[in-house]
mmCIF file of C-alpha atoms in Angstrom:
data_model
loop_
_atom_site.group_PDB
_atom_site.id
_atom_site.type_symbol
_atom_site.label_atom_id
_atom_site.label_comp_id
_atom_site.label_asym_id
_atom_site.label_seq_id
_atom_site.Cartn_x
_atom_site.Cartn_y
_atom_site.Cartn_z
ATOM 1 C CA MET A 1 35.707 4.362 39.694
ATOM 2 C CA ALA A 2 32.567 5.378 37.035
ATOM 3 C CA ARG A 3 34.275 3.505 34.216
ATOM 4 C CA GLY A 4 34.399 0.300 36.404
ATOM 5 C CA LEU A 5 30.979 0.496 37.673
ATOM 6 C CA SER A 6 29.293 1.019 33.871
ATOM 7 C CA ARG A 7 31.811 -2.499 33.401
ATOM 8 C CA GLU A 8 30.005 -3.983 36.142
ATOM 9 C CA GLN A 9 26.489 -2.728 34.838
ATOM 10 C CA SER A 10 26.963 -3.738 31.197
ATOM 11 C CA GLN A 11 28.490 -7.460 31.897
ATOM 12 C CA GLN A 12 25.023 -7.813 34.032
ATOM 13 C CA LYS A 13 23.407 -6.775 31.504
ATOM 14 C CA ASN A 14 24.372 -8.921 29.287
ATOM 15 C CA ILE A 15 24.187 -11.779 31.539
ATOM 16 C CA LYS A 16 21.002 -11.021 31.769
ATOM 17 C CA LYS A 17 20.542 -11.126 27.845
ATOM 18 C CA THR A 18 21.815 -13.918 27.345
ATOM 19 C CA GLN A 19 19.956 -15.771 29.614
ATOM 20 C CA ALA A 20 16.862 -14.375 28.570
ATOM 21 C CA GLY A 21 17.757 -15.277 24.675
ATOM 22 C CA ASN A 22 18.687 -19.359 25.746
ATOM 23 C CA LYS A 23 14.644 -20.949 25.541
ATOM 24 C CA GLY A 24 15.968 -23.717 22.604
ATOM 25 C CA ASN A 25 16.160 -27.112 23.491
ATOM 26 C CA GLN A 26 15.494 -27.428 27.265
ATOM 27 C CA GLU A 27 16.165 -30.941 27.581
ATOM 28 C CA GLY A 28 19.502 -31.692 26.163
ATOM 29 C CA LEU A 29 18.097 -34.350 23.181
ATOM 30 C CA SER A 30 19.114 -34.223 19.524
ATOM 31 C CA ALA A 31 16.815 -33.277 16.530
ATOM 32 C CA THR A 32 16.248 -36.776 15.670
ATOM 33 C CA GLN A 33 15.766 -38.095 19.449
ATOM 34 C CA ARG A 34 12.840 -35.376 19.248
ATOM 35 C CA ALA A 35 11.974 -36.288 15.994
ATOM 36 C CA GLU A 36 11.301 -40.089 17.694
ATOM 37 C CA ARG A 37 9.906 -38.844 20.951
ATOM 38 C CA ASP A 38 7.123 -36.827 19.639
ATOM 39 C CA ALA A 39 6.225 -39.598 16.469
ATOM 40 C CA LYS A 40 5.843 -42.025 19.898
ATOM 41 C CA ILE A 41 3.299 -39.250 21.231
ATOM 42 C CA LEU A 42 1.659 -38.828 18.142
ATOM 43 C CA GLN A 43 1.211 -42.460 17.951
ATOM 44 C CA GLU A 44 0.358 -43.197 21.283
ATOM 45 C CA LYS A 45 -2.919 -40.728 20.895
ATOM 46 C CA ALA A 46 -3.506 -41.584 17.808
ATOM 47 C CA ALA A 47 -4.242 -45.667 18.846
ATOM 48 C CA ALA A 48 -5.558 -43.958 22.083
ATOM 49 C CA LYS A 49 -8.053 -42.429 19.521
ATOM 50 C CA ALA A 50 -8.560 -45.264 17.257
ATOM 51 C CA ALA A 51 -9.909 -47.005 20.503
ATOM 52 C CA GLN A 52 -12.338 -44.782 21.678
ATOM 53 C CA ARG A 53 -13.707 -44.545 17.718
ATOM 54 C CA GLU A 54 -13.856 -48.348 17.989
ATOM 55 C CA ALA A 55 -15.241 -48.463 20.900
ATOM 56 C CA LEU A 56 -18.078 -45.822 20.282
ATOM 57 C CA ALA A 57 -19.141 -47.886 17.389
ATOM 58 C CA LYS A 58 -19.067 -51.389 19.426
ATOM 59 C CA GLN A 59 -21.545 -49.240 22.249
ATOM 60 C CA SER A 60 -24.253 -49.035 20.025
ATOM 61 C CA PRO A 61 -25.828 -48.860 16.289
ATOM 62 C CA ASP A 62 -25.744 -45.124 16.873
ATOM 63 C CA GLY A 63 -22.130 -44.750 17.788
ATOM 64 C CA ALA A 64 -21.541 -47.002 15.015
ATOM 65 C CA ALA A 65 -23.350 -44.593 12.540
ATOM 66 C CA ALA A 66 -21.294 -41.449 13.798
ATOM 67 C CA VAL A 67 -18.336 -43.004 14.017
ATOM 68 C CA ALA A 68 -18.898 -43.487 9.856
ATOM 69 C CA GLU A 69 -20.406 -40.123 9.351
ATOM 70 C CA GLU A 70 -17.235 -38.822 11.119
ATOM 71 C CA GLU A 71 -14.944 -40.814 9.073
ATOM 72 C CA LYS A 72 -16.990 -39.307 5.661
ATOM 73 C CA ARG A 73 -16.998 -35.865 6.560
ATOM 74 C CA LYS A 74 -13.214 -36.174 7.337
ATOM 75 C CA GLN A 75 -13.173 -37.970 3.987
ATOM 76 C CA ALA A 76 -14.648 -34.908 2.406
ATOM 77 C CA ALA A 77 -12.834 -32.425 3.904
ATOM 78 C CA ARG A 78 -9.484 -33.975 2.221
ATOM 79 C CA GLN A 79 -10.438 -34.440 -0.875
ATOM 80 C CA ALA A 80 -11.664 -30.399 -0.558
ATOM 81 C CA LYS A 81 -8.084 -29.605 0.755
ATOM 82 C CA LYS A 82 -6.917 -31.160 -2.618
ATOM 83 C CA GLU A 83 -9.006 -29.821 -4.733
ATOM 84 C CA ARG A 84 -7.636 -26.682 -3.322
ATOM 85 C CA LEU A 85 -4.683 -27.068 -3.249
ATOM 86 C CA ALA A 86 -5.050 -28.380 -7.306
ATOM 87 C CA ASN A 87 -6.773 -24.985 -8.016
ATOM 88 C CA SER A 88 -4.075 -22.526 -6.038
ATOM 89 C CA THR A 89 -1.217 -23.451 -8.270
ATOM 90 C CA GLN A 90 0.917 -21.502 -10.502
ATOM 91 C CA ARG A 91 0.245 -24.230 -13.523
ATOM 92 C CA SER A 92 -3.629 -24.282 -12.700
ATOM 93 C CA CYS A 93 -3.598 -20.428 -12.271
ATOM 94 C CA ALA A 94 -1.897 -19.870 -15.848
ATOM 95 C CA SER A 95 -3.975 -22.277 -17.779
ATOM 96 C CA THR A 96 -7.208 -20.208 -16.273
ATOM 97 C CA ASN A 97 -5.515 -17.079 -17.327
ATOM 98 C CA ARG A 98 -4.780 -19.033 -20.878
ATOM 99 C CA ARG A 99 -8.476 -20.038 -21.128
ATOM 100 C CA SER A 100 -10.329 -17.013 -20.215
ATOM 101 C CA PHE A 101 -7.354 -14.829 -22.459
ATOM 102 C CA PHE A 102 -8.377 -17.090 -25.377
ATOM 103 C CA SER A 103 -12.148 -17.624 -24.940
ATOM 104 C CA ASP A 104 -12.932 -13.545 -25.255
#
């Protein structure tokens, strides 16, 4: 009798464990379908943001200036990121190390 009870408890424990582990794709979509769905959502968000920006720019000269300032700030951030990435590569670090080694 004790073995039967132990077996049942073990089975129940395993059932709970497998149910807790199934947290993945709940929608029943394939990877490509999920990617298409997510891309569509992102495009809708981008279109809404662009419409909001355009409405702000048309609203007043101050709004247009604010939009231009925001775009300028974003462009500067993109450029800084590119420079950081270019300076953090192994090749650039190695060339920097070589220059400092030979300049001493």
